[in-house]
Short mmCIF file of C-alpha atoms in Angstrom, two decimals:
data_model
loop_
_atom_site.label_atom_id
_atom_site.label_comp_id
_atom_site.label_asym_id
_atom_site.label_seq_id
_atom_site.Cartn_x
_atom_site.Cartn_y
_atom_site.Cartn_z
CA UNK A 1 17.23 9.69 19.93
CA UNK A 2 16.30 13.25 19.56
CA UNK A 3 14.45 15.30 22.31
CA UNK A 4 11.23 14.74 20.82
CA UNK A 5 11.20 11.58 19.63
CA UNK A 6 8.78 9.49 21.37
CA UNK A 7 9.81 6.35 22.93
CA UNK A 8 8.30 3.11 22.19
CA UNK A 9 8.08 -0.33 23.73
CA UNK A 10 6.24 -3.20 21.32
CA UNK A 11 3.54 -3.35 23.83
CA UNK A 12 2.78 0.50 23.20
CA UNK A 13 1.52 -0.53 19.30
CA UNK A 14 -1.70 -2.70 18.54
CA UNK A 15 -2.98 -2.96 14.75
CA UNK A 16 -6.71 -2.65 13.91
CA UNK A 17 -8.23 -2.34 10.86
CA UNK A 18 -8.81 0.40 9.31
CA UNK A 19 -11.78 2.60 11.14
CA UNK A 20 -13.06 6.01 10.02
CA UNK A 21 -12.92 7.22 13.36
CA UNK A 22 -9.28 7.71 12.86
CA UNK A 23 -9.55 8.79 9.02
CA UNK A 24 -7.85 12.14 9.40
CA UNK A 25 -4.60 10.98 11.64
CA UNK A 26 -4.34 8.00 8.83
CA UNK A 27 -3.73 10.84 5.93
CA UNK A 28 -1.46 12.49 8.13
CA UNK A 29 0.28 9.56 8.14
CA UNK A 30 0.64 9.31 4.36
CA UNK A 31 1.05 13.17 4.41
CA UNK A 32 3.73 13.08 6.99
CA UNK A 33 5.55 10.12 5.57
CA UNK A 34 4.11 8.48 2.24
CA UNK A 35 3.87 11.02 0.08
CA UNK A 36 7.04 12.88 1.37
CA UNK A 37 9.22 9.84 1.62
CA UNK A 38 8.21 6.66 -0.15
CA UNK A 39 10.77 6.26 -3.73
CA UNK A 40 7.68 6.09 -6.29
CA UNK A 41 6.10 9.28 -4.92
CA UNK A 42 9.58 10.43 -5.26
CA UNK A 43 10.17 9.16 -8.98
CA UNK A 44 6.54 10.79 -9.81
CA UNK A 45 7.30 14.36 -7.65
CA UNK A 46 3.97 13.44 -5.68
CA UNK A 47 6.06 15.02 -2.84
CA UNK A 48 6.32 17.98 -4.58
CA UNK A 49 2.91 17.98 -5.77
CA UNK A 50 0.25 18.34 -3.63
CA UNK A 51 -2.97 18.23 -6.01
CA UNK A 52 -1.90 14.44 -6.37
CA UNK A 53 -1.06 13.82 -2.63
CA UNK A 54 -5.18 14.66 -2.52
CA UNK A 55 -5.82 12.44 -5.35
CA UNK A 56 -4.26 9.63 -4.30
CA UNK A 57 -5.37 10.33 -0.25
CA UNK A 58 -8.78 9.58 -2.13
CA UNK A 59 -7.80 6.56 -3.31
CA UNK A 60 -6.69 5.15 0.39
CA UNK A 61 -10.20 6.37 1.53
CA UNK A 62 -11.61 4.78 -1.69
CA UNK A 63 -10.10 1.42 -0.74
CA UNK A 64 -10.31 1.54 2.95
CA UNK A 65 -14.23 1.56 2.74
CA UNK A 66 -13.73 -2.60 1.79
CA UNK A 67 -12.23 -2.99 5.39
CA UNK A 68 -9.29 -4.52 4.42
CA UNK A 69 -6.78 -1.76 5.47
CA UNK A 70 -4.98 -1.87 8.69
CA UNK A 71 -3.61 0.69 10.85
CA UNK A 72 -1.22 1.06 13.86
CA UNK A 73 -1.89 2.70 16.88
CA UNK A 74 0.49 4.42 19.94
CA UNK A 75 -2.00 3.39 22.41
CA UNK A 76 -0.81 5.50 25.43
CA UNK A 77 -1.27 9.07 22.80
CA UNK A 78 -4.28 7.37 21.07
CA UNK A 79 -2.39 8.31 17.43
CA UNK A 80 -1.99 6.71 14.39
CA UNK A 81 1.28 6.02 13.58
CA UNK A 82 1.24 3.80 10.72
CA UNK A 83 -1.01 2.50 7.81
CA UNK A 84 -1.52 -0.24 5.32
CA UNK A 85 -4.09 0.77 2.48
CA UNK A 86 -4.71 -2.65 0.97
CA UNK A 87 -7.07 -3.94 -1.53
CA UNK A 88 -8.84 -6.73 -3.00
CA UNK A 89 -8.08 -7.46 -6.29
CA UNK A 90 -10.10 -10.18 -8.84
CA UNK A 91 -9.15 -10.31 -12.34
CA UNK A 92 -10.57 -7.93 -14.77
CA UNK A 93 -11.81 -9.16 -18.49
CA UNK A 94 -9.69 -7.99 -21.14
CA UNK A 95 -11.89 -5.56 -22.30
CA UNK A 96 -12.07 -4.32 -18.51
CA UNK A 97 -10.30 -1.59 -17.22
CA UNK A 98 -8.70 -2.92 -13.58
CA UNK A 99 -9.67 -0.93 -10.30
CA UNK A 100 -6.77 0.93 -10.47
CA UNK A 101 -6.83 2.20 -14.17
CA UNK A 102 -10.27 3.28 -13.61
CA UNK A 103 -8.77 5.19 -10.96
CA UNK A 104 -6.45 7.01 -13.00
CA UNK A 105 -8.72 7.99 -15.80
CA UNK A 106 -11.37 9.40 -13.91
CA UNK A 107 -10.46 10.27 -10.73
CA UNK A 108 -6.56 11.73 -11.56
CA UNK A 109 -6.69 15.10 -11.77
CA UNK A 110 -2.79 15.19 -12.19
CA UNK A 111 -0.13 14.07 -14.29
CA UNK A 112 2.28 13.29 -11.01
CA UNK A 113 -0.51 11.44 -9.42
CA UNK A 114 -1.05 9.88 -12.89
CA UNK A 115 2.26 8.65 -13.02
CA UNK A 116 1.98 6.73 -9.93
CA UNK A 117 -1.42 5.27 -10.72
CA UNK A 118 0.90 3.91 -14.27
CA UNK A 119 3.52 2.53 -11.88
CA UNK A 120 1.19 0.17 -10.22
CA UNK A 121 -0.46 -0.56 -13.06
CA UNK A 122 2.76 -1.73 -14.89
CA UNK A 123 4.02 -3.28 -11.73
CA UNK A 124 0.69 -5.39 -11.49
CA UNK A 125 0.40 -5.92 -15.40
CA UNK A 126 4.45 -7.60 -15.71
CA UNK A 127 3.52 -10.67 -14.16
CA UNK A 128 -0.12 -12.19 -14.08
CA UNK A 129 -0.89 -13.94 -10.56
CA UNK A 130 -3.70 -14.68 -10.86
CA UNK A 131 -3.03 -16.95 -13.84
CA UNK A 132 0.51 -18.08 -12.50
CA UNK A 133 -1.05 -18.86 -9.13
CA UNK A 134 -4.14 -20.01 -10.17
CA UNK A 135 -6.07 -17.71 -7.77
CA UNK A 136 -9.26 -16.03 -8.48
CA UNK A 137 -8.86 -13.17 -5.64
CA UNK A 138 -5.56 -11.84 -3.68
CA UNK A 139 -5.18 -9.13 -1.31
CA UNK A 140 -2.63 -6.45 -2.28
CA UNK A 141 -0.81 -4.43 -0.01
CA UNK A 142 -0.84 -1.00 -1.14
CA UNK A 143 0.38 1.74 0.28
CA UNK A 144 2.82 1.22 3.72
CA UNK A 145 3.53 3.80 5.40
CA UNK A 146 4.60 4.71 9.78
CA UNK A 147 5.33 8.24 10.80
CA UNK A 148 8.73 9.53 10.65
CA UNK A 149 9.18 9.53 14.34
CA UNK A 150 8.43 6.19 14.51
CA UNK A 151 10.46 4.62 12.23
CA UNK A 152 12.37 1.71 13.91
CA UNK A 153 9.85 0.36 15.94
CA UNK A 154 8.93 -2.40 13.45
CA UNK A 155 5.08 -0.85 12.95
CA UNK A 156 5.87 -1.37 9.07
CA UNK A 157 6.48 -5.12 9.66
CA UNK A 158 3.00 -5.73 12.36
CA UNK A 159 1.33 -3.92 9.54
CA UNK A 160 2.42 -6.43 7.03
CA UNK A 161 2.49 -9.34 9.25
CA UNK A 162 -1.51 -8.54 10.59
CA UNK A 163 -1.90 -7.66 6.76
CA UNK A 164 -1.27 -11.45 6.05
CA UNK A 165 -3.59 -12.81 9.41
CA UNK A 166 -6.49 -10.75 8.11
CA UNK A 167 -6.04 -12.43 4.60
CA UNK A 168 -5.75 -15.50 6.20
CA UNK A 169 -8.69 -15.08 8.27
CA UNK A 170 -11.00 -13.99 5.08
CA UNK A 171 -9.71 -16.75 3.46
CA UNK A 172 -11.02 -19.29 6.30
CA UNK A 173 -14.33 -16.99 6.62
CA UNK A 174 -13.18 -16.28 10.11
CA UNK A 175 -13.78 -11.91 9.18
CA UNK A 176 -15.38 -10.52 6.21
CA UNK A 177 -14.76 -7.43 4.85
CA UNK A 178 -17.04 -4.28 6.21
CA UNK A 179 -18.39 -3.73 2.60
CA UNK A 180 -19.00 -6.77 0.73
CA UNK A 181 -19.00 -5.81 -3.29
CA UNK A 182 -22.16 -4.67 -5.14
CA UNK A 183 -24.61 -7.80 -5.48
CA UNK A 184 -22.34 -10.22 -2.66
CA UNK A 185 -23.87 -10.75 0.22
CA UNK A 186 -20.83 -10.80 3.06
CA UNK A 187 -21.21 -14.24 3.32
CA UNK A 188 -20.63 -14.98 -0.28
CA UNK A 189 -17.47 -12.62 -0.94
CA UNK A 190 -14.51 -13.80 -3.02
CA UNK A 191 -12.27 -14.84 -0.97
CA UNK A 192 -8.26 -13.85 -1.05
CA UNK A 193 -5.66 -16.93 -1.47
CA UNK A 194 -3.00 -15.06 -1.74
CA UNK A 195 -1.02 -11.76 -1.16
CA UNK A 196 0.89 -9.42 -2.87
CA UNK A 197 3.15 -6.22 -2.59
CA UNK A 198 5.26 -4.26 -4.49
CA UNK A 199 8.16 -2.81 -2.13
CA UNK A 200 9.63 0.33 -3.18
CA UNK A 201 12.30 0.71 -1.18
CA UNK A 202 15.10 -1.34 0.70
CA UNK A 203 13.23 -1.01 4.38
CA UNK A 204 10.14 -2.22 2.99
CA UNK A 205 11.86 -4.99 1.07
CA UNK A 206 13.57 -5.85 4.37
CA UNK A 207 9.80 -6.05 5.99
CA UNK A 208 8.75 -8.20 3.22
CA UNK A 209 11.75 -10.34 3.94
CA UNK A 210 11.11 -10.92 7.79
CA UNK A 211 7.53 -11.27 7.00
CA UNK A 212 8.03 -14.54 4.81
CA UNK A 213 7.37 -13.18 1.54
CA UNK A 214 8.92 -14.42 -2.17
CA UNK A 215 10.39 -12.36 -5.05
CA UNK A 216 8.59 -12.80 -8.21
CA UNK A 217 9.68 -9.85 -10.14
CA UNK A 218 12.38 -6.79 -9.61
CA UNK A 219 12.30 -3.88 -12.05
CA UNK A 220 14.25 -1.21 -11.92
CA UNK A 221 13.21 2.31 -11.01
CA UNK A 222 14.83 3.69 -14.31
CA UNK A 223 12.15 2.05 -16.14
CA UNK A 224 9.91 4.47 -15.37
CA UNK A 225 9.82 8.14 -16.52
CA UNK A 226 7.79 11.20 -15.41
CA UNK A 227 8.18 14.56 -16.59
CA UNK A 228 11.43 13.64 -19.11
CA UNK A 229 13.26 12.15 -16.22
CA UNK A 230 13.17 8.96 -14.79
CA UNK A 231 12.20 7.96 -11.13
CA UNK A 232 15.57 6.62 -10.48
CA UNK A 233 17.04 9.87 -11.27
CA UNK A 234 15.08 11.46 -8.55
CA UNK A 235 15.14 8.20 -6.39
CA UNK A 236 18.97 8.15 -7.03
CA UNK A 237 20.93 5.12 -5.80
CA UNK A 238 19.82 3.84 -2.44
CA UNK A 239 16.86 2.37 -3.79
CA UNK A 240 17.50 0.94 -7.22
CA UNK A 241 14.50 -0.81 -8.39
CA UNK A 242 11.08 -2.32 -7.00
CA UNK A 243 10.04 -5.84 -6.09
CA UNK A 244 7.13 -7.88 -6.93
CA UNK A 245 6.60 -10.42 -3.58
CA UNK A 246 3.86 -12.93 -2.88
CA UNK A 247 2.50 -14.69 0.34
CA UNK A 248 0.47 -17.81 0.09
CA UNK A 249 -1.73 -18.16 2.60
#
Protein backbone atom coordinates (compact mmCIF):
# COMPACT_ATOMS: atom_id res chain seq x y z
CA UNK A 1 0.00 0.00 0.00
CA UNK A 2 1.39 3.24 -1.11
CA UNK A 3 1.72 6.36 1.21
CA UNK A 4 -1.37 7.77 0.08
CA UNK A 5 -3.55 5.22 -0.37
CA UNK A 6 -6.36 5.41 1.94
CA UNK A 7 -7.18 2.58 4.11
CA UNK A 8 -10.47 0.97 4.21
CA UNK A 9 -12.43 -1.29 6.49
CA UNK A 10 -16.05 -2.63 4.91
CA UNK A 11 -17.76 -0.69 7.54
CA UNK A 12 -16.12 2.64 6.10
CA UNK A 13 -18.45 2.11 2.61
CA UNK A 14 -22.39 2.40 2.55
CA UNK A 15 -24.25 2.50 -1.01
CA UNK A 16 -27.10 4.98 -1.67
CA UNK A 17 -28.64 5.76 -4.62
CA UNK A 18 -27.71 8.00 -6.70
CA UNK A 19 -28.31 11.80 -5.25
CA UNK A 20 -27.44 15.05 -7.03
CA UNK A 21 -25.97 16.36 -4.07
CA UNK A 22 -22.95 14.34 -4.88
CA UNK A 23 -23.23 14.81 -8.84
CA UNK A 24 -19.81 16.32 -9.32
CA UNK A 25 -17.59 13.69 -7.08
CA UNK A 26 -19.73 10.87 -9.15
CA UNK A 27 -18.07 12.24 -12.65
CA UNK A 28 -14.91 12.36 -11.01
CA UNK A 29 -15.35 9.03 -10.45
CA UNK A 30 -15.94 8.09 -14.08
CA UNK A 31 -13.25 10.77 -14.93
CA UNK A 32 -10.76 9.36 -12.55
CA UNK A 33 -11.43 5.75 -13.38
CA UNK A 34 -14.16 4.96 -16.17
CA UNK A 35 -13.20 6.75 -18.82
CA UNK A 36 -9.38 6.33 -18.17
CA UNK A 37 -9.51 2.66 -17.37
CA UNK A 38 -12.56 0.65 -18.31
CA UNK A 39 -11.50 -1.78 -21.86
CA UNK A 40 -14.47 -0.30 -24.12
CA UNK A 41 -13.48 3.32 -23.42
CA UNK A 42 -10.17 1.94 -24.21
CA UNK A 43 -11.18 0.08 -27.58
CA UNK A 44 -13.15 3.51 -28.54
CA UNK A 45 -9.98 6.04 -27.29
CA UNK A 46 -12.73 7.73 -24.97
CA UNK A 47 -9.63 8.00 -22.69
CA UNK A 48 -7.95 9.84 -25.07
CA UNK A 49 -10.80 11.84 -26.02
CA UNK A 50 -12.23 14.10 -23.87
CA UNK A 51 -15.22 15.73 -25.97
CA UNK A 52 -16.78 12.12 -25.52
CA UNK A 53 -15.81 11.63 -21.80
CA UNK A 54 -18.45 14.90 -21.64
CA UNK A 55 -20.82 13.22 -23.86
CA UNK A 56 -21.14 10.25 -22.29
CA UNK A 57 -20.80 12.04 -18.44
CA UNK A 58 -24.24 13.38 -19.90
CA UNK A 59 -25.55 10.30 -20.43
CA UNK A 60 -24.86 9.03 -16.58
CA UNK A 61 -26.60 12.34 -15.54
CA UNK A 62 -29.26 11.58 -18.22
CA UNK A 63 -29.97 8.21 -16.64
CA UNK A 64 -29.37 8.94 -13.07
CA UNK A 65 -32.41 11.41 -13.04
CA UNK A 66 -34.74 7.80 -13.06
CA UNK A 67 -33.15 7.05 -9.55
CA UNK A 68 -32.00 3.88 -10.33
CA UNK A 69 -28.18 4.53 -10.07
CA UNK A 70 -26.26 3.75 -7.02
CA UNK A 71 -23.24 5.13 -5.58
CA UNK A 72 -20.61 4.31 -2.88
CA UNK A 73 -19.56 6.40 -0.27
CA UNK A 74 -16.10 6.61 2.18
CA UNK A 75 -18.18 7.75 4.96
CA UNK A 76 -15.42 9.02 7.35
CA UNK A 77 -14.09 11.67 4.02
CA UNK A 78 -17.77 12.04 2.90
CA UNK A 79 -16.43 11.06 -0.96
CA UNK A 80 -17.66 9.17 -3.59
CA UNK A 81 -15.71 6.45 -4.41
CA UNK A 82 -17.63 4.40 -6.70
CA UNK A 83 -20.71 4.44 -9.09
CA UNK A 84 -23.24 2.33 -10.87
CA UNK A 85 -25.13 4.34 -13.71
CA UNK A 86 -27.98 1.92 -14.37
CA UNK A 87 -31.05 2.10 -16.37
CA UNK A 88 -34.39 0.89 -17.07
CA UNK A 89 -34.87 -0.60 -20.15
CA UNK A 90 -38.56 -1.74 -21.89
CA UNK A 91 -38.56 -2.92 -25.32
CA UNK A 92 -38.66 -0.54 -28.14
CA UNK A 93 -41.06 -1.21 -31.42
CA UNK A 94 -39.22 -2.03 -34.37
CA UNK A 95 -39.65 1.06 -35.93
CA UNK A 96 -38.32 2.64 -32.50
CA UNK A 97 -35.05 3.77 -31.97
CA UNK A 98 -33.94 2.24 -28.23
CA UNK A 99 -32.86 4.82 -25.43
CA UNK A 100 -29.53 4.37 -26.18
CA UNK A 101 -29.50 4.87 -30.07
CA UNK A 102 -31.38 7.95 -29.56
CA UNK A 103 -28.57 8.81 -27.50
CA UNK A 104 -26.05 8.44 -30.03
CA UNK A 105 -27.73 10.24 -32.85
CA UNK A 106 -28.56 13.26 -31.17
CA UNK A 107 -26.73 13.78 -28.32
CA UNK A 108 -22.99 12.30 -29.69
CA UNK A 109 -21.08 14.92 -30.64
CA UNK A 110 -18.10 12.45 -31.31
CA UNK A 111 -17.13 9.63 -33.25
CA UNK A 112 -15.12 7.95 -30.03
CA UNK A 113 -18.10 8.53 -27.89
CA UNK A 114 -20.13 7.21 -30.89
CA UNK A 115 -18.34 4.16 -30.93
CA UNK A 116 -19.16 3.30 -27.48
CA UNK A 117 -22.81 4.25 -27.71
CA UNK A 118 -22.52 1.25 -31.00
CA UNK A 119 -20.89 -1.13 -28.52
CA UNK A 120 -23.81 -1.22 -26.24
CA UNK A 121 -26.06 -1.12 -28.74
CA UNK A 122 -24.63 -4.31 -30.44
CA UNK A 123 -24.01 -5.85 -27.09
CA UNK A 124 -27.82 -5.31 -26.19
CA UNK A 125 -29.10 -6.07 -29.85
CA UNK A 126 -27.06 -9.95 -30.01
CA UNK A 127 -29.36 -11.49 -27.76
CA UNK A 128 -33.07 -10.32 -27.13
CA UNK A 129 -34.07 -10.68 -23.26
CA UNK A 130 -36.75 -9.50 -23.22
CA UNK A 131 -38.17 -12.06 -25.65
CA UNK A 132 -35.88 -14.98 -24.30
CA UNK A 133 -36.92 -14.12 -20.75
CA UNK A 134 -40.20 -13.17 -21.32
CA UNK A 135 -39.84 -9.87 -19.40
CA UNK A 136 -41.41 -6.67 -20.27
CA UNK A 137 -38.82 -4.35 -18.18
CA UNK A 138 -35.10 -5.17 -16.77
CA UNK A 139 -32.71 -3.02 -15.10
CA UNK A 140 -29.30 -2.73 -16.79
CA UNK A 141 -26.24 -2.04 -15.15
CA UNK A 142 -24.38 0.43 -17.02
CA UNK A 143 -21.50 1.94 -16.33
CA UNK A 144 -19.30 0.46 -13.00
CA UNK A 145 -16.87 2.21 -12.00
CA UNK A 146 -14.67 2.82 -8.01
CA UNK A 147 -11.76 5.19 -7.85
CA UNK A 148 -8.38 3.99 -8.49
CA UNK A 149 -7.34 4.22 -4.93
CA UNK A 150 -9.93 2.17 -3.96
CA UNK A 151 -9.75 -0.62 -5.95
CA UNK A 152 -9.73 -3.82 -3.77
CA UNK A 153 -12.11 -2.97 -1.35
CA UNK A 154 -14.97 -4.82 -3.09
CA UNK A 155 -17.09 -1.27 -3.70
CA UNK A 156 -17.52 -2.70 -7.40
CA UNK A 157 -19.22 -5.86 -6.01
CA UNK A 158 -21.77 -3.74 -3.05
CA UNK A 159 -22.48 -1.70 -6.11
CA UNK A 160 -23.65 -4.64 -8.04
CA UNK A 161 -24.95 -6.59 -5.23
CA UNK A 162 -27.29 -3.26 -3.87
CA UNK A 163 -27.77 -2.87 -7.77
CA UNK A 164 -29.74 -6.25 -7.65
CA UNK A 165 -31.72 -5.34 -3.93
CA UNK A 166 -32.94 -2.12 -5.50
CA UNK A 167 -34.28 -4.16 -8.56
CA UNK A 168 -35.62 -6.47 -6.32
CA UNK A 169 -37.25 -3.99 -4.24
CA UNK A 170 -38.96 -2.13 -7.45
CA UNK A 171 -39.95 -5.28 -8.47
CA UNK A 172 -41.97 -5.99 -5.06
CA UNK A 173 -43.06 -2.09 -5.08
CA UNK A 174 -41.09 -1.80 -1.91
CA UNK A 175 -39.07 1.77 -3.77
CA UNK A 176 -40.01 3.44 -6.87
CA UNK A 177 -37.91 5.20 -8.93
CA UNK A 178 -37.48 9.23 -8.18
CA UNK A 179 -38.87 10.01 -11.74
CA UNK A 180 -41.54 7.82 -12.84
CA UNK A 181 -41.71 8.00 -16.96
CA UNK A 182 -43.80 10.62 -18.84
CA UNK A 183 -47.65 9.75 -18.32
CA UNK A 184 -46.85 6.86 -15.16
CA UNK A 185 -47.82 7.83 -12.15
CA UNK A 186 -44.97 6.25 -9.56
CA UNK A 187 -47.31 3.91 -8.51
CA UNK A 188 -47.99 2.48 -11.87
CA UNK A 189 -44.24 2.18 -13.24
CA UNK A 190 -43.07 -0.88 -15.16
CA UNK A 191 -41.59 -2.81 -13.06
CA UNK A 192 -37.92 -4.62 -13.60
CA UNK A 193 -37.86 -8.67 -13.47
CA UNK A 194 -34.73 -8.97 -14.31
CA UNK A 195 -31.09 -7.64 -14.60
CA UNK A 196 -28.51 -7.31 -16.91
CA UNK A 197 -24.76 -6.28 -17.49
CA UNK A 198 -22.30 -6.39 -19.90
CA UNK A 199 -18.73 -6.80 -18.10
CA UNK A 200 -15.89 -5.49 -19.91
CA UNK A 201 -13.23 -6.61 -18.22
CA UNK A 202 -11.96 -9.69 -16.09
CA UNK A 203 -12.52 -7.75 -12.48
CA UNK A 204 -15.89 -6.89 -13.37
CA UNK A 205 -16.62 -10.36 -14.72
CA UNK A 206 -15.20 -11.64 -11.41
CA UNK A 207 -17.93 -9.19 -9.57
CA UNK A 208 -20.56 -10.53 -11.72
CA UNK A 209 -19.42 -13.96 -10.72
CA UNK A 210 -19.55 -13.46 -6.80
CA UNK A 211 -22.66 -11.57 -7.28
CA UNK A 212 -24.69 -14.67 -8.70
CA UNK A 213 -24.97 -13.67 -12.15
CA UNK A 214 -25.24 -16.11 -15.57
CA UNK A 215 -23.39 -15.87 -18.92
CA UNK A 216 -25.63 -15.51 -21.78
CA UNK A 217 -23.36 -14.22 -24.39
CA UNK A 218 -19.31 -13.54 -24.73
CA UNK A 219 -18.06 -11.61 -27.75
CA UNK A 220 -14.91 -10.80 -28.34
CA UNK A 221 -13.40 -7.34 -28.19
CA UNK A 222 -11.92 -7.77 -31.80
CA UNK A 223 -15.33 -7.57 -33.05
CA UNK A 224 -15.44 -4.20 -32.72
CA UNK A 225 -13.49 -1.51 -34.66
CA UNK A 226 -12.98 2.26 -34.16
CA UNK A 227 -10.85 4.40 -36.08
CA UNK A 228 -9.38 1.29 -38.52
CA UNK A 229 -8.34 -0.60 -35.48
CA UNK A 230 -10.09 -2.78 -33.36
CA UNK A 231 -10.75 -2.42 -29.51
CA UNK A 232 -8.85 -5.48 -28.79
CA UNK A 233 -5.89 -4.05 -30.37
CA UNK A 234 -5.92 -1.23 -27.97
CA UNK A 235 -7.45 -3.44 -25.14
CA UNK A 236 -4.65 -6.00 -25.97
CA UNK A 237 -4.75 -9.38 -24.21
CA UNK A 238 -5.76 -9.18 -20.59
CA UNK A 239 -9.19 -8.61 -21.40
CA UNK A 240 -10.21 -10.57 -24.44
CA UNK A 241 -13.81 -10.17 -25.01
CA UNK A 242 -17.10 -8.95 -23.12
CA UNK A 243 -19.88 -10.84 -21.38
CA UNK A 244 -23.52 -10.66 -21.57
CA UNK A 245 -24.85 -11.79 -17.70
CA UNK A 246 -28.35 -11.86 -16.30
CA UNK A 247 -29.87 -11.90 -12.69
CA UNK A 248 -33.39 -13.02 -12.11
CA UNK A 249 -34.83 -11.54 -9.46
Amino acid sequence: MGPNEPTVSTGDIEILRYDDRYREQSMEVLRKSFFLHEMVCIGAEVDLTPQAQKDLEQLCLDVADAGVSMIARHVPSDTIVGVSFNVLQTPSGPDDANYFEQFRDNKCTNDSSRSLMQYMITMDAKVNLFERFNVSCLLEIMFLATLPSYEGHGVGTKLVRESVRLAKELKSGKAVPTKASAGESSGTFIKPQLVSANFTSRISQRVGEKVGFTIINQVPHSEFVYNGRTYSDRIGPEHPFSILVVKHI
